[in-house]
CSV table of C-alpha atoms in Angstrom, one decimal:
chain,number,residue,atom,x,y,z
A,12,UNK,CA,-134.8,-77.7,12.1
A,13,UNK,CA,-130.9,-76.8,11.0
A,14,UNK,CA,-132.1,-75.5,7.3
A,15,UNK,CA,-129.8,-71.9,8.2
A,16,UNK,CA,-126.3,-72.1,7.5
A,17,UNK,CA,-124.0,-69.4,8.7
A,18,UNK,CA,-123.9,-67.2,12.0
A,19,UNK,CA,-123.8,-63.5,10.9
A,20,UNK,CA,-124.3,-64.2,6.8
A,21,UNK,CA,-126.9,-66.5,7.2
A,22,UNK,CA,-128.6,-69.1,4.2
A,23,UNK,CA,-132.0,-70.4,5.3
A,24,UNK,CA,-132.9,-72.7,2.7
A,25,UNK,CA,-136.7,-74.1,1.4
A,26,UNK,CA,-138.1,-76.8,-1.2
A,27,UNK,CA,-138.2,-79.9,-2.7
A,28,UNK,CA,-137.0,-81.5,-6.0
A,29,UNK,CA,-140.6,-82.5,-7.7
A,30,UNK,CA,-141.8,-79.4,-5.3
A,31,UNK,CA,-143.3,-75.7,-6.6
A,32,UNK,CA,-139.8,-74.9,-6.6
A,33,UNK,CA,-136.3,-74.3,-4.3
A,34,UNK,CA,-134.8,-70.9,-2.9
A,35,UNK,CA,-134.3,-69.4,-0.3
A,36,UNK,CA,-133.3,-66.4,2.2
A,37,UNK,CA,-130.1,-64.7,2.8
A,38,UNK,CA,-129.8,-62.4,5.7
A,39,UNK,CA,-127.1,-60.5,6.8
A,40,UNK,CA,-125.8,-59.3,3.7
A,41,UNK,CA,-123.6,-56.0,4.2
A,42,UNK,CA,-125.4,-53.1,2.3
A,43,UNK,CA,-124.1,-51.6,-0.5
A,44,UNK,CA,-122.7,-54.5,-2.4
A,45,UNK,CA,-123.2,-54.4,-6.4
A,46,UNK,CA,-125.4,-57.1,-7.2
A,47,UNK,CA,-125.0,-58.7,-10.7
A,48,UNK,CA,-127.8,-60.8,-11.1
A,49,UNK,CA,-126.3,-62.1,-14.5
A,50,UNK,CA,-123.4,-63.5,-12.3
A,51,UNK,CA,-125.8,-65.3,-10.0
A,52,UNK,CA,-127.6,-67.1,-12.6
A,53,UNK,CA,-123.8,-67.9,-14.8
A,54,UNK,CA,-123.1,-69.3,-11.3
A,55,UNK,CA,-126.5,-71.4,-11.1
A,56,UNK,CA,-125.6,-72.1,-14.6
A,57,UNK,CA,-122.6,-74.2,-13.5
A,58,UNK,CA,-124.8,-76.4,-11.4
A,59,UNK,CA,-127.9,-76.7,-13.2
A,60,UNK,CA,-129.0,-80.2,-14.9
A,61,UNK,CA,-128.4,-81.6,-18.8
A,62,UNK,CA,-125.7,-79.1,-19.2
A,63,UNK,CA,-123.5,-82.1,-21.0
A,64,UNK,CA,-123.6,-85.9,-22.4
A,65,UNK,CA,-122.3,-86.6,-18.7
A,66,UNK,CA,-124.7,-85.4,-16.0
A,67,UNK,CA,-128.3,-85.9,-15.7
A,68,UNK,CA,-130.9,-85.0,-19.0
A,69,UNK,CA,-133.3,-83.5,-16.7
A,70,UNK,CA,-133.7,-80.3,-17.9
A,71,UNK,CA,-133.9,-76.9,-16.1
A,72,UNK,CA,-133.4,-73.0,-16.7
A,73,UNK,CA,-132.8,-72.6,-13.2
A,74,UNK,CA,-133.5,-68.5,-13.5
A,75,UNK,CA,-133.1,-66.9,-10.4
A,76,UNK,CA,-135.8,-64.5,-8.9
A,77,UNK,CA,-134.2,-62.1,-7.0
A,78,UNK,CA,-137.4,-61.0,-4.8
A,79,UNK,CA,-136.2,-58.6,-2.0
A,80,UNK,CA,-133.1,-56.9,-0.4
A,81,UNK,CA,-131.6,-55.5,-3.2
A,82,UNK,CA,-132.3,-51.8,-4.8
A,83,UNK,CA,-130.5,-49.7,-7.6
A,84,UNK,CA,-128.3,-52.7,-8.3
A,85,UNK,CA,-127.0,-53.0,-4.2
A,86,UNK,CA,-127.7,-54.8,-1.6
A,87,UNK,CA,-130.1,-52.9,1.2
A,88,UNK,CA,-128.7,-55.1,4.3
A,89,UNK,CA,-132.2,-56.1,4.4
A,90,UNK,CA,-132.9,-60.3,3.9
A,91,UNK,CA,-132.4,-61.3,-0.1
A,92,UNK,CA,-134.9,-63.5,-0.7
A,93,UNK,CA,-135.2,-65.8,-4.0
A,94,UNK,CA,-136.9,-68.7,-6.0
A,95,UNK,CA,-136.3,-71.0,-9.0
A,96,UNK,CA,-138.8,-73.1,-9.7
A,97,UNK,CA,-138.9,-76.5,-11.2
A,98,UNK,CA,-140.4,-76.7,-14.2
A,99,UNK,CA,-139.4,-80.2,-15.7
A,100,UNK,CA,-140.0,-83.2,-13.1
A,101,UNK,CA,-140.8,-86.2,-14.2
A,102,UNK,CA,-142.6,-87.1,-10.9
A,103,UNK,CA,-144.5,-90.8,-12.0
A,104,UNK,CA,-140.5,-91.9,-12.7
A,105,UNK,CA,-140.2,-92.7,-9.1
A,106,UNK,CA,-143.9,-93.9,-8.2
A,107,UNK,CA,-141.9,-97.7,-8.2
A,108,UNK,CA,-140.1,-96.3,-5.5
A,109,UNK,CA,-142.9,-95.1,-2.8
A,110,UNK,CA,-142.7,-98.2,-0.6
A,111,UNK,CA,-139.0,-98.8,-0.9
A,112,UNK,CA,-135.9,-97.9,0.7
A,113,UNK,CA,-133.3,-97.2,-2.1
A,114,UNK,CA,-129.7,-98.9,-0.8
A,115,UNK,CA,-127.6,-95.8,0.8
A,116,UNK,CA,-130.4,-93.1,0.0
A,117,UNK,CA,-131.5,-91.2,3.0
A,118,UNK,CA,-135.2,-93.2,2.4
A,119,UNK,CA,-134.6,-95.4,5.7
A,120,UNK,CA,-133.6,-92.8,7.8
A,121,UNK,CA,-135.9,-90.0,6.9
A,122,UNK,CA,-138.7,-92.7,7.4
A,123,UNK,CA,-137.6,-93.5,10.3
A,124,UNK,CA,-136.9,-89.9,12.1
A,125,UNK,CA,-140.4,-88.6,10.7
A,126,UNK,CA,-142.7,-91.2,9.6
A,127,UNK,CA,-143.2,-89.6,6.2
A,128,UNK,CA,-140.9,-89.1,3.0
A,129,UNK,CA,-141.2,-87.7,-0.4
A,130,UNK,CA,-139.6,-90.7,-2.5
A,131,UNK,CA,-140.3,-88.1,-5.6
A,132,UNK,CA,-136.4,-87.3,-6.5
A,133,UNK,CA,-135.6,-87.8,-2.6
A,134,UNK,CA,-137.6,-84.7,-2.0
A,135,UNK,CA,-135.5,-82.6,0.6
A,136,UNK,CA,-132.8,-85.0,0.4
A,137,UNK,CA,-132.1,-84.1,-3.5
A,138,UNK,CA,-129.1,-82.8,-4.9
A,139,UNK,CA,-131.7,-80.6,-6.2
A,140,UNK,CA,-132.0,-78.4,-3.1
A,141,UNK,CA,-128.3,-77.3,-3.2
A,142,UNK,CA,-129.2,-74.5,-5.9
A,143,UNK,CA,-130.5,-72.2,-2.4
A,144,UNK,CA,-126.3,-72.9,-1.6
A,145,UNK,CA,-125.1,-71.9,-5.0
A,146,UNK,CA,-127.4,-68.5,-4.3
A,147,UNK,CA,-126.2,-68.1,-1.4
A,148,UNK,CA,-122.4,-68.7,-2.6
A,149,UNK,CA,-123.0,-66.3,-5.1
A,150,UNK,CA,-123.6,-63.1,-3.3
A,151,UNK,CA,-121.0,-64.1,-0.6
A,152,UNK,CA,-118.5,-64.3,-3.4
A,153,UNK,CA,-120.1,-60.7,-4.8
A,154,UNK,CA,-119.7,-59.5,-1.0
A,155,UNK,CA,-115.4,-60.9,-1.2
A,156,UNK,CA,-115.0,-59.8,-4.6
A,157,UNK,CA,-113.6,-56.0,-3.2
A,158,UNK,CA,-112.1,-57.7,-0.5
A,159,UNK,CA,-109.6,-59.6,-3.4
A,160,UNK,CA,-110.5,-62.9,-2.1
A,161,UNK,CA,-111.0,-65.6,-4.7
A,162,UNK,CA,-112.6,-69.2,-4.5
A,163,UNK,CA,-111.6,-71.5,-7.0
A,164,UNK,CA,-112.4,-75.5,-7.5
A,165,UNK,CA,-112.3,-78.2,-9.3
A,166,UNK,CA,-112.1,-81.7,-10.5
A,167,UNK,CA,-109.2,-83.6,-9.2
A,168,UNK,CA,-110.1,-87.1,-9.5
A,169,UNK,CA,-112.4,-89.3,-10.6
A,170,UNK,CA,-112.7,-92.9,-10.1
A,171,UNK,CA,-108.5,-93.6,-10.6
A,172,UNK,CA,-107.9,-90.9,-12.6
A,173,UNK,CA,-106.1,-88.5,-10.6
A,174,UNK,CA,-104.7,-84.9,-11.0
A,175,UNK,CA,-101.2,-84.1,-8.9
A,176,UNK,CA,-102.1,-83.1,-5.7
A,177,UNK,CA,-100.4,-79.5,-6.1
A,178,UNK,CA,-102.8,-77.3,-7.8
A,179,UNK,CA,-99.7,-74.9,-8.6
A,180,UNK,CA,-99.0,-77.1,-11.3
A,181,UNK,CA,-102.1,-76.7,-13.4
A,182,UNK,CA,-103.8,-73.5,-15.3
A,183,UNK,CA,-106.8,-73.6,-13.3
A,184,UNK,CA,-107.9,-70.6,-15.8
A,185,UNK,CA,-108.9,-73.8,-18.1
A,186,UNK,CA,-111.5,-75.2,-15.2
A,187,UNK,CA,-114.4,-74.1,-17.3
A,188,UNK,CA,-112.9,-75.2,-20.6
A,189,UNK,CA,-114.4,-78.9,-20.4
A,190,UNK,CA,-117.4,-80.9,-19.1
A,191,UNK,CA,-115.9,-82.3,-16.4
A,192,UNK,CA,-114.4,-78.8,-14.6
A,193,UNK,CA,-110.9,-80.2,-14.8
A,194,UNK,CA,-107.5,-78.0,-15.1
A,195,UNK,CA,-105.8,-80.3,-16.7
A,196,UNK,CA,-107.3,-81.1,-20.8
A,197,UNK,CA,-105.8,-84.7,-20.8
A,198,UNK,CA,-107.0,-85.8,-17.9
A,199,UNK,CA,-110.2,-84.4,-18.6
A,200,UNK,CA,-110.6,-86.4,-21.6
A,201,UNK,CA,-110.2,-89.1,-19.6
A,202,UNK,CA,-112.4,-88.7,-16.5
A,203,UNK,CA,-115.2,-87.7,-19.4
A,204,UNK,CA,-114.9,-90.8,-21.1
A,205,UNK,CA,-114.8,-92.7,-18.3
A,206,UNK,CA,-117.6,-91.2,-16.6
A,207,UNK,CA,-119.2,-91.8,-19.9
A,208,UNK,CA,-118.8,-96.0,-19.6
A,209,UNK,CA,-119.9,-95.9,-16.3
A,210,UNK,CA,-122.8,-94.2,-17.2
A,211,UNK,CA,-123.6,-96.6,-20.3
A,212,UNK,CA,-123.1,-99.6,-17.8
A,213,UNK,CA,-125.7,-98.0,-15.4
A,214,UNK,CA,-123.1,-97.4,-13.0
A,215,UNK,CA,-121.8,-94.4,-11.2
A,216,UNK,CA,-118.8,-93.5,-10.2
A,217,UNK,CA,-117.0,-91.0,-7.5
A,218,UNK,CA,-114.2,-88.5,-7.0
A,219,UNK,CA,-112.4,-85.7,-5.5
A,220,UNK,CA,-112.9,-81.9,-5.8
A,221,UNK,CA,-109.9,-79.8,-5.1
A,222,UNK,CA,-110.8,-76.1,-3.6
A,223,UNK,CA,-108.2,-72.9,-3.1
A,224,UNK,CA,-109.0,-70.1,-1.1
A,225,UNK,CA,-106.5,-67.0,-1.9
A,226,UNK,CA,-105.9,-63.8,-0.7
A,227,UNK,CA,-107.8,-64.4,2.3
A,228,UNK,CA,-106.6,-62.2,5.5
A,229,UNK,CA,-105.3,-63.5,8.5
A,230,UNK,CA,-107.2,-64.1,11.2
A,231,UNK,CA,-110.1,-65.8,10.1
A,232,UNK,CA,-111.9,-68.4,12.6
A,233,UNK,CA,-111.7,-68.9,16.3
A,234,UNK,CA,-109.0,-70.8,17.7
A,235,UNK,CA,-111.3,-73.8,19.9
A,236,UNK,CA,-114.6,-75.1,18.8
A,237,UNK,CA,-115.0,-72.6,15.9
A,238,UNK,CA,-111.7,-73.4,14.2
A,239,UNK,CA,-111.9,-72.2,10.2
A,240,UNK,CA,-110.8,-75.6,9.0
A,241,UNK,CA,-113.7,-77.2,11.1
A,242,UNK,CA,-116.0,-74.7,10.0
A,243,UNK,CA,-115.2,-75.8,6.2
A,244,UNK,CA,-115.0,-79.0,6.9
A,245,UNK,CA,-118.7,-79.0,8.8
A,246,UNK,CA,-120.2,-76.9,5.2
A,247,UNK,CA,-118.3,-79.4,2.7
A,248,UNK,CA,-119.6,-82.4,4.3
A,249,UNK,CA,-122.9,-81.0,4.8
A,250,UNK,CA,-123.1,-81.1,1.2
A,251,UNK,CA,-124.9,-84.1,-1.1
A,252,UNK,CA,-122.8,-87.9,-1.2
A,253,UNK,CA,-119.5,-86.0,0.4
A,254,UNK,CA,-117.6,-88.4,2.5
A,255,UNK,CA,-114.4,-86.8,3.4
A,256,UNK,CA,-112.5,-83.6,4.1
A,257,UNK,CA,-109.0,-82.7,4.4
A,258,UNK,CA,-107.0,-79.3,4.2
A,259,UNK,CA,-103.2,-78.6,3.6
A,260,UNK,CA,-101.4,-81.9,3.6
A,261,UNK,CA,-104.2,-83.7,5.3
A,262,UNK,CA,-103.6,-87.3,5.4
A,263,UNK,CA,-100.4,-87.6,3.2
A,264,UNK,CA,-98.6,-84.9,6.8
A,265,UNK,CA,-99.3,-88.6,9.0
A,266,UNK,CA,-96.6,-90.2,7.7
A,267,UNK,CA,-94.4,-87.4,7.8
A,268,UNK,CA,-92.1,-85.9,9.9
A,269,UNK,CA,-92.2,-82.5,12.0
A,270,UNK,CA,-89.1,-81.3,10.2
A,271,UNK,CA,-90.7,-82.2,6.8
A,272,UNK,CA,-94.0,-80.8,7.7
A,273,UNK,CA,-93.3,-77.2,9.7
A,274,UNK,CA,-94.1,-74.0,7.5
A,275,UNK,CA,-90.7,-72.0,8.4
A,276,UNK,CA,-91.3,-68.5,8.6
A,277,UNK,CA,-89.6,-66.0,6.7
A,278,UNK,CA,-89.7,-62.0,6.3
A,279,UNK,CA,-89.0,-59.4,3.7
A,280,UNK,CA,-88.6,-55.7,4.5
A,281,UNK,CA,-89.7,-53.2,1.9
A,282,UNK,CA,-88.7,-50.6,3.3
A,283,UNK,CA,-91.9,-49.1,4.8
A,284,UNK,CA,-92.9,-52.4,7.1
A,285,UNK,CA,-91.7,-56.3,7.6
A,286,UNK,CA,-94.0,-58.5,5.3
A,287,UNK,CA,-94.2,-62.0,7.2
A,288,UNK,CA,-95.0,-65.0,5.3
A,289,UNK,CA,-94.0,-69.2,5.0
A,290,UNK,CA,-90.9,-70.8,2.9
A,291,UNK,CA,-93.9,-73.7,2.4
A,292,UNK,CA,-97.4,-73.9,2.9
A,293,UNK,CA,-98.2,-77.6,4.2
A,294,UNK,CA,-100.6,-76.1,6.8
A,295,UNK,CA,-102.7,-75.2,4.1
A,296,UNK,CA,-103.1,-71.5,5.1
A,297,UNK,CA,-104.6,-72.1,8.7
A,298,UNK,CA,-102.7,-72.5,11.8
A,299,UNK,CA,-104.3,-73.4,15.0
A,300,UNK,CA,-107.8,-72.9,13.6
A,301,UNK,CA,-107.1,-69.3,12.0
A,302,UNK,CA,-106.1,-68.4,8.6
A,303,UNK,CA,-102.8,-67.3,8.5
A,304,UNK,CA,-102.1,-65.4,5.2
A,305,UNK,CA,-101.5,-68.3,2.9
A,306,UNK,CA,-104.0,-69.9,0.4
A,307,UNK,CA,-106.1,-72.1,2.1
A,308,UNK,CA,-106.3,-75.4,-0.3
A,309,UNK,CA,-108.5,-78.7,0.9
A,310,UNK,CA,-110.1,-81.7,-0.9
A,311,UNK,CA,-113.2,-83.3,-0.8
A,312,UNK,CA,-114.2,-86.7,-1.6
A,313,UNK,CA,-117.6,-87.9,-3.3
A,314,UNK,CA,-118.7,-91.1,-3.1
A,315,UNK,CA,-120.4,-92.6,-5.8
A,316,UNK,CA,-124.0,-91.4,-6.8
A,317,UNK,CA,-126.5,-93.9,-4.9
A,318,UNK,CA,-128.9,-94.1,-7.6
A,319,UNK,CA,-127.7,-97.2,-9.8
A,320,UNK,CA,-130.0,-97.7,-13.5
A,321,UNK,CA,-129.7,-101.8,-12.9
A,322,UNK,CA,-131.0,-103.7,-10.7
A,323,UNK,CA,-130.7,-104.0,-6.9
A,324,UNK,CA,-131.7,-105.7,-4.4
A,325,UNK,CA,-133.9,-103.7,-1.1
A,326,UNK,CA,-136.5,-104.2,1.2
A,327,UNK,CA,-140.0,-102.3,1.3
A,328,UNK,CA,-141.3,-100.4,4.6
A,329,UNK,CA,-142.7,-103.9,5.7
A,330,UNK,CA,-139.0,-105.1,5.2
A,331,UNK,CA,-140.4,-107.4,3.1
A,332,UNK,CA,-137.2,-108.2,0.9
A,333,UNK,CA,-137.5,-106.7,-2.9
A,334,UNK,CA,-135.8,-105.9,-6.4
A,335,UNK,CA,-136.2,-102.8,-8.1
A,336,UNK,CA,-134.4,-100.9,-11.1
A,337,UNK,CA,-134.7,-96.8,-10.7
A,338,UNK,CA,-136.2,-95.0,-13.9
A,339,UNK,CA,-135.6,-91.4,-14.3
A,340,UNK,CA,-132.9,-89.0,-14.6
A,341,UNK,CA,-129.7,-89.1,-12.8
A,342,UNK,CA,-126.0,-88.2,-12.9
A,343,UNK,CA,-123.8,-90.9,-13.2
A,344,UNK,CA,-120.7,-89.0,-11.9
A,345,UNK,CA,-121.8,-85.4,-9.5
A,346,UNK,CA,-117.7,-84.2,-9.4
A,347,UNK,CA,-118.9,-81.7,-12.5
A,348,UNK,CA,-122.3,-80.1,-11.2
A,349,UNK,CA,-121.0,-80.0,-7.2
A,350,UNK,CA,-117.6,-77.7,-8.2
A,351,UNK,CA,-119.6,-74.7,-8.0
A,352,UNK,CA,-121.5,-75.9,-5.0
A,353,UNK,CA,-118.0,-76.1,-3.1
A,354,UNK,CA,-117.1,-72.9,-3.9
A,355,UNK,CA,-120.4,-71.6,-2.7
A,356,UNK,CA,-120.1,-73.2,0.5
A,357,UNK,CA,-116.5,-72.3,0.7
A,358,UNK,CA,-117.4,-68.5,0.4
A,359,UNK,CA,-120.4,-68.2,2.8
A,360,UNK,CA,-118.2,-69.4,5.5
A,361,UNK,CA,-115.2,-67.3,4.6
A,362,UNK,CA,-117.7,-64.2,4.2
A,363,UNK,CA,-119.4,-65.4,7.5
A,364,UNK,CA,-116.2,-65.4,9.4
A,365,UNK,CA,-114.6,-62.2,8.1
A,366,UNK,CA,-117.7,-60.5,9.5
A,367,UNK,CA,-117.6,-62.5,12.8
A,368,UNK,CA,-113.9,-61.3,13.1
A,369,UNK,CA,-114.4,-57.5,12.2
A,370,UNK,CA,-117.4,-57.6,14.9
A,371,UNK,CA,-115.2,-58.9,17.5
A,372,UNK,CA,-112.3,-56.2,16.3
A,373,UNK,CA,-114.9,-53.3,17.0
């Protein structure tokens, strides 16, 4: 049940981490749309495993198989259907782990709904699964890309190393310039070495990832239960170890007042129509669930990763109380890998909701 995202772009996703191998099928894809597969896979390139001294050393091509819904280089409309396959699990690193519940894993409560789990990698509940998002993400951005609207994220903190909230103030051109997706180099150096002790401790550690949406049009989202900001909320937090959202000012607007927090409008007449826009943008481009013109800026928070290499203390499905110490491959720190995946899940919800809104206008 609930493995499609979306209502009109749709992502129905399939697979397992120590499985044949992840994809997926997206339906609802407007026709006609170049598809650049070498943009896909630069995209699942982003995400993919023992890409750097700070994320996990399992290693993975992740090449994409594009298997249907796309001829002469455009999309058909027709359902896009794809696979990578895993080619490098280390499956017998986690046979310590079949009778246990792993402390704040999803073990215990996937036992528990279905009376079965894959404790290989979490099965289902692995990072792993989020390439079928980063897909997905993918052609929804090639689907935006002649609409001018761009999706752009990354690292803002890590642990207590954090960026100025105003992404104005940094050359996010320079994202892609170090291991840890960060905009700004010194601080970089410093989440990276910092993720790095954690990770020679054994330890993990957690952050924020900062996400601006611009050019979008206004009008975007429905104004009660489908408001735009819920909408990204609901896919960011549907997303592996996130524990928070918050758009515009978010939590810093509560202890502010009206006066500070209004976007004043203002207009500018160029002779052929009025141009309306905001003096400031603390409603972070949506007002009363609908984008208003503005860039649409949020955060979101991931806790640390759950899979500690020391030794903890558990109980097995008999509750019978335990130690263990995981083996394997892990990421010590997911901030770098999970930028791309919030922009993917950022896009298919802006693509999804454009389409919902030009239905509605016809």
């Amino acid at each position: 049940m609930h493995n499609t995202f979306g209502n009109l772009f749709t992502l129905t996703t399939f697979g397992e981490s120590h499985g044949a191998g992840v994809g997926g099928v997206v339906d609802g894809m407007p026709a006609g749309i170049a598809i650049d597969p070498a943009f896909i896979q630069q995209e699942l390139n982003r995400r993919r495993p023992g890409q750097s001294s700070i994320t996990t050393a399992r290693r993975e091509a992740d090449e994409v198989e594009l298997l249907s819904g796309i001829f002469d280089g455009q999309s058909t409309g027709a359902p896009i259907g794809f696979l990578v396959r895993n080619q490098n699990q280390h499956s017998q690193d986690y046979d310590n782990l079949r009778t246990l519940f792993r402390p704040s894993h999803a073990d215990f409560t996937y036992y528990n709904k279905y009376g079965t789990r894959d404790h290989r990698g979490g099965g289902r509940t692995s990072a792993r699964i989020t390439i079928s998002r980063v897909v997905g993400g993918a052609l929804a951005k090639l689907a935006l890309k002649p609409l001018g609207i761009g999706i752009t994220a990354y690292t803002s903190q890590v642990g207590n190393i954090v960026l100025d909230r105003d992404y104005h103030k940094y050359d996010l051109s320079l994202i892609e310039k170090n291991a840890v997706r960060c905009p700004d180099p010194e601080k970089a150096k410093m989440m990276e070495a910092l993720i790095a002790q954690v990770k020679a401790e054994g330890d993990t550690i957690g952050g924020v990832i900062t996400c601006v949406i611009s050019h979008c049009p206004i009008g975007i989202g429905e104004p009660e239960f489908s408001k735009l900001h819920a909408q990204l909320g609901a896919a960011m937090l549907s997303i592996n170890a996130v524990k928070g959202f918050e758009y515009g000012e978010g939590f810093d607007g509560a202890s502010q007042r009206g006066s500070e927090q209004n976007d004043r409008f203002c207009s500018a007449d160029n002779g052929q129509d009025v141009s309306i826009s905001t003096h400031t943008n603390h409603s972070g481009g949506i007002q009363g669930g609908i984008s208003n013109g503005q860039d649409i800026y949020f955060r979101v928070a991931f806790k640390p990763v759950a899979t500690l290499l020391r030794q903890q203390d558990t109980v097995d499905t008999s509750g019978k109380p335990t130690t263990f110490t995981a083996q394997g491959r892990h990421d010590p720190c997911v901030l770098p890998r999970a930028v791309p995946i919030v922009e993917a899940m950022a896009a298919m919800t802006i693509l999804d909701n454009y389409l919902l809104n030009k239905a509605v206008k016809i």
